[in-house]
Amino acid sequence: MASNTSTTPTNIPLLTPYKMGNFDLSHRVVLAPLTRCRSFGNVPQPDAILHYSQRASEGGLLIAEATGVSDTAQG
């Protein structure tokens, strides 16, 4: 007979708290910087607010928009 063991966040290392420098993260899931190529003049646009707010979580780490560092990287 299979056991009916429930899995709680404390049993999953990825969901356990972590202290990173001055940051107290409530879990270890991190969103890396994305290059979505939706900035104009190297400035993120208002839709970036919606995009990242949909992916944010309390106590999580989210590294926002990346951009090319040269004119040749912008195209």
PDB file of C-alpha atoms in Angstrom:
ATOM      1  CA  MET A   1       0.000   0.000   0.000  1.00  0.00           C
ATOM      2  CA  ALA A   2       1.400   3.389  -0.974  1.00  0.00           C
ATOM      3  CA  SER A   3       1.952   5.880   1.791  1.00  0.00           C
ATOM      4  CA  ASN A   4       0.016   9.122   1.612  1.00  0.00           C
ATOM      5  CA  THR A   5       2.872  11.429   2.674  1.00  0.00           C
ATOM      6  CA  SER A   6       2.191  15.092   2.046  1.00  0.00           C
ATOM      7  CA  THR A   7       5.015  17.232   0.801  1.00  0.00           C
ATOM      8  CA  THR A   8       5.392  20.578   2.543  1.00  0.00           C
ATOM      9  CA  PRO A   9       7.638  23.451   1.527  1.00  0.00           C
ATOM     10  CA  THR A  10      10.022  22.583   4.382  1.00  0.00           C
ATOM     11  CA  ASN A  11      10.722  19.245   2.669  1.00  0.00           C
ATOM     12  CA  ILE A  12      11.720  20.866  -0.639  1.00  0.00           C
ATOM     13  CA  PRO A  13      15.191  22.525  -0.548  1.00  0.00           C
ATOM     14  CA  LEU A  14      14.325  24.872  -3.435  1.00  0.00           C
ATOM     15  CA  LEU A  15      11.488  26.323  -1.343  1.00  0.00           C
ATOM     16  CA  THR A  16      13.491  26.840   1.863  1.00  0.00           C
ATOM     17  CA  PRO A  17      14.604  30.301   3.051  1.00  0.00           C
ATOM     18  CA  TYR A  18      18.083  31.593   2.194  1.00  0.00           C
ATOM     19  CA  LYS A  19      20.108  34.611   3.338  1.00  0.00           C
ATOM     20  CA  MET A  20      22.113  36.204   0.537  1.00  0.00           C
ATOM     21  CA  GLY A  21      24.084  39.188   1.812  1.00  0.00           C
ATOM     22  CA  ASN A  22      21.521  41.749   2.961  1.00  0.00           C
ATOM     23  CA  PHE A  23      18.654  39.841   1.368  1.00  0.00           C
ATOM     24  CA  ASP A  24      16.459  37.392   3.268  1.00  0.00           C
ATOM     25  CA  LEU A  25      14.872  35.272   0.557  1.00  0.00           C
ATOM     26  CA  SER A  26      11.832  33.165   1.412  1.00  0.00           C
ATOM     27  CA  HIS A  27      12.838  30.588  -1.212  1.00  0.00           C
ATOM     28  CA  ARG A  28      15.695  29.866  -3.638  1.00  0.00           C
ATOM     29  CA  VAL A  29      13.873  30.351  -6.936  1.00  0.00           C
ATOM     30  CA  VAL A  30      15.549  33.215  -8.832  1.00  0.00           C
ATOM     31  CA  LEU A  31      14.506  34.775 -12.123  1.00  0.00           C
ATOM     32  CA  ALA A  32      17.629  35.613 -14.099  1.00  0.00           C
ATOM     33  CA  PRO A  33      17.895  38.776 -16.214  1.00  0.00           C
ATOM     34  CA  LEU A  34      16.065  38.484 -19.485  1.00  0.00           C
ATOM     35  CA  THR A  35      16.852  40.176 -22.775  1.00  0.00           C
ATOM     36  CA  ARG A  36      13.388  40.556 -24.226  1.00  0.00           C
ATOM     37  CA  CYS A  37      14.464  43.151 -26.839  1.00  0.00           C
ATOM     38  CA  ARG A  38      11.487  45.344 -25.965  1.00  0.00           C
ATOM     39  CA  SER A  39      13.366  48.433 -24.788  1.00  0.00           C
ATOM     40  CA  PHE A  40      13.579  51.560 -26.894  1.00  0.00           C
ATOM     41  CA  GLY A  41      16.662  53.755 -26.575  1.00  0.00           C
ATOM     42  CA  ASN A  42      17.975  51.345 -23.914  1.00  0.00           C
ATOM     43  CA  VAL A  43      15.045  52.242 -21.641  1.00  0.00           C
ATOM     44  CA  PRO A  44      12.627  49.518 -20.479  1.00  0.00           C
ATOM     45  CA  GLN A  45       9.044  50.342 -21.445  1.00  0.00           C
ATOM     46  CA  PRO A  46       5.920  50.345 -19.224  1.00  0.00           C
ATOM     47  CA  ASP A  47       4.997  46.790 -20.289  1.00  0.00           C
ATOM     48  CA  ALA A  48       8.090  45.633 -18.366  1.00  0.00           C
ATOM     49  CA  ILE A  49       6.267  46.516 -15.124  1.00  0.00           C
ATOM     50  CA  LEU A  50       3.463  44.091 -15.923  1.00  0.00           C
ATOM     51  CA  HIS A  51       5.863  41.407 -17.186  1.00  0.00           C
ATOM     52  CA  TYR A  52       7.995  41.373 -14.038  1.00  0.00           C
ATOM     53  CA  SER A  53       5.157  41.919 -11.560  1.00  0.00           C
ATOM     54  CA  GLN A  54       3.500  38.765 -12.902  1.00  0.00           C
ATOM     55  CA  ARG A  55       6.680  36.843 -12.087  1.00  0.00           C
ATOM     56  CA  ALA A  56       7.518  38.399  -8.715  1.00  0.00           C
ATOM     57  CA  SER A  57       6.937  36.708  -5.385  1.00  0.00           C
ATOM     58  CA  GLU A  58       7.213  37.983  -1.836  1.00  0.00           C
ATOM     59  CA  GLY A  59      10.686  37.296  -0.504  1.00  0.00           C
ATOM     60  CA  GLY A  60      11.969  36.191  -3.916  1.00  0.00           C
ATOM     61  CA  LEU A  61      14.836  37.444  -6.047  1.00  0.00           C
ATOM     62  CA  LEU A  62      14.086  38.793  -9.491  1.00  0.00           C
ATOM     63  CA  ILE A  63      16.852  40.305 -11.609  1.00  0.00           C
ATOM     64  CA  ALA A  64      15.164  42.592 -14.111  1.00  0.00           C
ATOM     65  CA  GLU A  65      15.750  43.543 -17.731  1.00  0.00           C
ATOM     66  CA  ALA A  66      19.134  43.005 -19.347  1.00  0.00           C
ATOM     67  CA  THR A  67      20.305  45.138 -22.243  1.00  0.00           C
ATOM     68  CA  GLY A  68      23.072  45.055 -24.822  1.00  0.00           C
ATOM     69  CA  VAL A  69      26.164  47.075 -23.891  1.00  0.00           C
ATOM     70  CA  SER A  70      27.048  48.331 -27.353  1.00  0.00           C
ATOM     71  CA  ASP A  71      25.268  49.693 -30.415  1.00  0.00           C
ATOM     72  CA  THR A  72      26.037  46.485 -32.323  1.00  0.00           C
ATOM     73  CA  ALA A  73      24.399  44.431 -29.572  1.00  0.00           C
ATOM     74  CA  GLN A  74      21.154  46.415 -29.852  1.00  0.00           C
ATOM     75  CA  GLY A  75      20.077  45.061 -33.237  1.00  0.00           C
TER      76      GLY A  75
END
